[in-house]
C-alpha positions as a Python dict, from the first residue, in 0.01 Angstrom:
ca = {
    (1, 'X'): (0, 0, 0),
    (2, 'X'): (-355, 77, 164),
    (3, 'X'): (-489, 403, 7),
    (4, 'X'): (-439, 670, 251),
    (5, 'X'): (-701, 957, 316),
    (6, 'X'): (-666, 1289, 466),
    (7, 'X'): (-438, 1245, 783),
    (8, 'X'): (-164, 1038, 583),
    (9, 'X'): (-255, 708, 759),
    (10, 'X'): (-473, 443, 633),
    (11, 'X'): (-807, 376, 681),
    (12, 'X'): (-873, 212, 996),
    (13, 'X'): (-557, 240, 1217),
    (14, 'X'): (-682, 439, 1512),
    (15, 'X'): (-451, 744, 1449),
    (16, 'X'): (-561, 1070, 1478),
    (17, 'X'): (-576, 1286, 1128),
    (18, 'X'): (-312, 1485, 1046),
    (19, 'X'): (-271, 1788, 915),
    (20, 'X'): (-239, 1817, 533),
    (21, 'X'): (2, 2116, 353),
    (22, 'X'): (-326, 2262, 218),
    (23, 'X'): (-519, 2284, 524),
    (24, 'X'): (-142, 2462, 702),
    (25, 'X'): (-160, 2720, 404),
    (26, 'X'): (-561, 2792, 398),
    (27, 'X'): (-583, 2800, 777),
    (28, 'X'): (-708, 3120, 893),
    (29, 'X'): (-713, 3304, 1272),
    (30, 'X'): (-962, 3516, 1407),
    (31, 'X'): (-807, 3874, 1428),
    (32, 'X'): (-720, 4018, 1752),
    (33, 'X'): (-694, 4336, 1904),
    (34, 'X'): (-308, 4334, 1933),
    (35, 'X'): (-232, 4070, 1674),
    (36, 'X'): (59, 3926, 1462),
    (37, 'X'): (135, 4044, 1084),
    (38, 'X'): (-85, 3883, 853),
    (39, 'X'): (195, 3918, 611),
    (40, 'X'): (425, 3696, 823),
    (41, 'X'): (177, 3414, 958),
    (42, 'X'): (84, 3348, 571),
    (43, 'X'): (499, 3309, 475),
    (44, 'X'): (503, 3102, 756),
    (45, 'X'): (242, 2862, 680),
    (46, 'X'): (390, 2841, 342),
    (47, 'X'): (715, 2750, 508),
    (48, 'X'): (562, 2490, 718),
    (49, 'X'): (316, 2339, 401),
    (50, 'X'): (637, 2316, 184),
    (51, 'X'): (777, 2137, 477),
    (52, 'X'): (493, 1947, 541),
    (53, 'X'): (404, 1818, 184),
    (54, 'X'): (810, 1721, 150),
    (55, 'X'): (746, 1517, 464),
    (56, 'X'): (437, 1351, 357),
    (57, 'X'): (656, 1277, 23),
    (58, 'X'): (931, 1066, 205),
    (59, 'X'): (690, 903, 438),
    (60, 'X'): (498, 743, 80),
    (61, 'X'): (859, 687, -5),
    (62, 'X'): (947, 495, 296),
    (63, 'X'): (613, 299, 339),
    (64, 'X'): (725, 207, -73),
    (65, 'X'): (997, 50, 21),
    (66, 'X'): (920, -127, 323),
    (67, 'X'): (649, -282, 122),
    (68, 'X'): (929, -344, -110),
    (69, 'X'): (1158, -511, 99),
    (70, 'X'): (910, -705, 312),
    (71, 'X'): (802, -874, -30),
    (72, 'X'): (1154, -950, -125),
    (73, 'X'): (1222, -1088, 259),
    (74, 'X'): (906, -1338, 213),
    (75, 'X'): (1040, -1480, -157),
    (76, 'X'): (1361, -1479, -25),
    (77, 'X'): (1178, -1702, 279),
    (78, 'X'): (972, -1895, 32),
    (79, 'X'): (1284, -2004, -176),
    (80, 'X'): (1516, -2091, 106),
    (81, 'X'): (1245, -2325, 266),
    (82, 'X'): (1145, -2496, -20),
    (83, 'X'): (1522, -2547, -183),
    (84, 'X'): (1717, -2610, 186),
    (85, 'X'): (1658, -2934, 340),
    (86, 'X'): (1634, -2917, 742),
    (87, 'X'): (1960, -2977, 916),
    (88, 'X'): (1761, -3156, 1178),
    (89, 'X'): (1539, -3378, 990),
    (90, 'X'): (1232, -3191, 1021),
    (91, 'X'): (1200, -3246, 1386),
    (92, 'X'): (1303, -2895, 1617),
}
Protein backbone atom coordinates (compact mmCIF):
# COMPACT_ATOMS: atom_id res chain seq x y z
CA UNK A 1 0.00 0.00 0.00
CA UNK A 2 1.23 3.72 -0.72
CA UNK A 3 2.34 5.26 2.65
CA UNK A 4 -0.32 7.51 3.74
CA UNK A 5 0.34 11.00 5.45
CA UNK A 6 -1.78 13.12 7.55
CA UNK A 7 -5.34 13.12 5.91
CA UNK A 8 -5.42 9.15 5.59
CA UNK A 9 -5.05 9.26 1.76
CA UNK A 10 -1.98 8.84 -0.18
CA UNK A 11 0.26 11.11 -1.49
CA UNK A 12 -0.90 12.57 -4.58
CA UNK A 13 -4.66 11.76 -5.00
CA UNK A 14 -6.23 15.19 -4.99
CA UNK A 15 -8.27 14.64 -1.74
CA UNK A 16 -8.55 17.05 0.71
CA UNK A 17 -6.73 16.19 4.30
CA UNK A 18 -8.59 14.81 6.80
CA UNK A 19 -8.84 15.18 10.09
CA UNK A 20 -6.64 12.96 12.33
CA UNK A 21 -7.97 11.66 16.14
CA UNK A 22 -5.15 13.85 17.58
CA UNK A 23 -5.84 16.98 15.91
CA UNK A 24 -10.15 16.20 17.09
CA UNK A 25 -8.77 15.84 20.76
CA UNK A 26 -6.08 18.90 20.80
CA UNK A 27 -8.42 21.21 18.91
CA UNK A 28 -9.15 24.19 20.84
CA UNK A 29 -12.09 27.19 20.47
CA UNK A 30 -11.77 30.64 21.20
CA UNK A 31 -13.96 31.33 24.36
CA UNK A 32 -17.09 33.20 24.07
CA UNK A 33 -19.11 35.32 26.03
CA UNK A 34 -22.02 32.81 26.44
CA UNK A 35 -20.16 29.63 25.65
CA UNK A 36 -20.45 25.78 25.93
CA UNK A 37 -18.83 23.67 28.97
CA UNK A 38 -15.33 23.17 28.45
CA UNK A 39 -15.82 20.04 30.40
CA UNK A 40 -18.25 18.61 27.79
CA UNK A 41 -16.62 19.80 24.34
CA UNK A 42 -13.26 17.96 25.61
CA UNK A 43 -15.46 14.39 26.39
CA UNK A 44 -16.78 14.99 23.21
CA UNK A 45 -13.79 15.26 21.17
CA UNK A 46 -12.57 12.24 22.93
CA UNK A 47 -15.72 10.52 21.81
CA UNK A 48 -15.32 11.55 18.30
CA UNK A 49 -11.10 10.79 18.26
CA UNK A 50 -11.89 7.26 19.66
CA UNK A 51 -14.32 7.11 16.86
CA UNK A 52 -12.22 8.55 14.49
CA UNK A 53 -8.90 6.58 15.08
CA UNK A 54 -11.30 3.14 15.05
CA UNK A 55 -12.36 4.40 11.62
CA UNK A 56 -9.03 5.18 10.29
CA UNK A 57 -8.20 1.46 11.70
CA UNK A 58 -10.77 -0.39 9.40
CA UNK A 59 -10.15 1.82 6.47
CA UNK A 60 -6.02 0.42 6.64
CA UNK A 61 -7.88 -2.81 7.14
CA UNK A 62 -9.96 -2.61 4.12
CA UNK A 63 -7.35 -0.96 1.74
CA UNK A 64 -5.21 -4.47 3.21
CA UNK A 65 -7.33 -6.53 1.82
CA UNK A 66 -8.28 -5.13 -1.34
CA UNK A 67 -4.64 -5.09 -2.03
CA UNK A 68 -4.93 -8.60 -0.96
CA UNK A 69 -7.48 -9.78 -3.09
CA UNK A 70 -6.60 -7.77 -6.20
CA UNK A 71 -3.15 -9.71 -6.05
CA UNK A 72 -4.81 -13.02 -5.68
CA UNK A 73 -7.44 -11.97 -8.70
CA UNK A 74 -4.24 -11.19 -11.06
CA UNK A 75 -2.39 -14.85 -10.18
CA UNK A 76 -5.52 -16.32 -10.36
CA UNK A 77 -5.62 -14.37 -14.07
CA UNK A 78 -2.04 -15.22 -14.77
CA UNK A 79 -2.59 -19.04 -14.15
CA UNK A 80 -5.85 -19.45 -15.98
CA UNK A 81 -4.35 -17.77 -19.19
CA UNK A 82 -1.32 -19.46 -19.33
CA UNK A 83 -2.78 -23.20 -18.36
CA UNK A 84 -6.41 -22.78 -20.48
CA UNK A 85 -6.14 -23.00 -24.10
CA UNK A 86 -8.64 -20.50 -26.04
CA UNK A 87 -11.92 -22.05 -26.94
CA UNK A 88 -11.75 -20.04 -30.09
CA UNK A 89 -8.36 -20.57 -31.35
CA UNK A 90 -6.89 -17.42 -30.38
CA UNK A 91 -8.91 -15.41 -32.76
CA UNK A 92 -12.08 -13.22 -30.81
Amino acid sequence: MAQVYRGGQPYGTGHPALLTPHEVRTHEFPPRRRGVDPAEVRRFQSRLADQLAALHQEIRALARENDRLTRALREWQSRHARDCPPTNGGHW
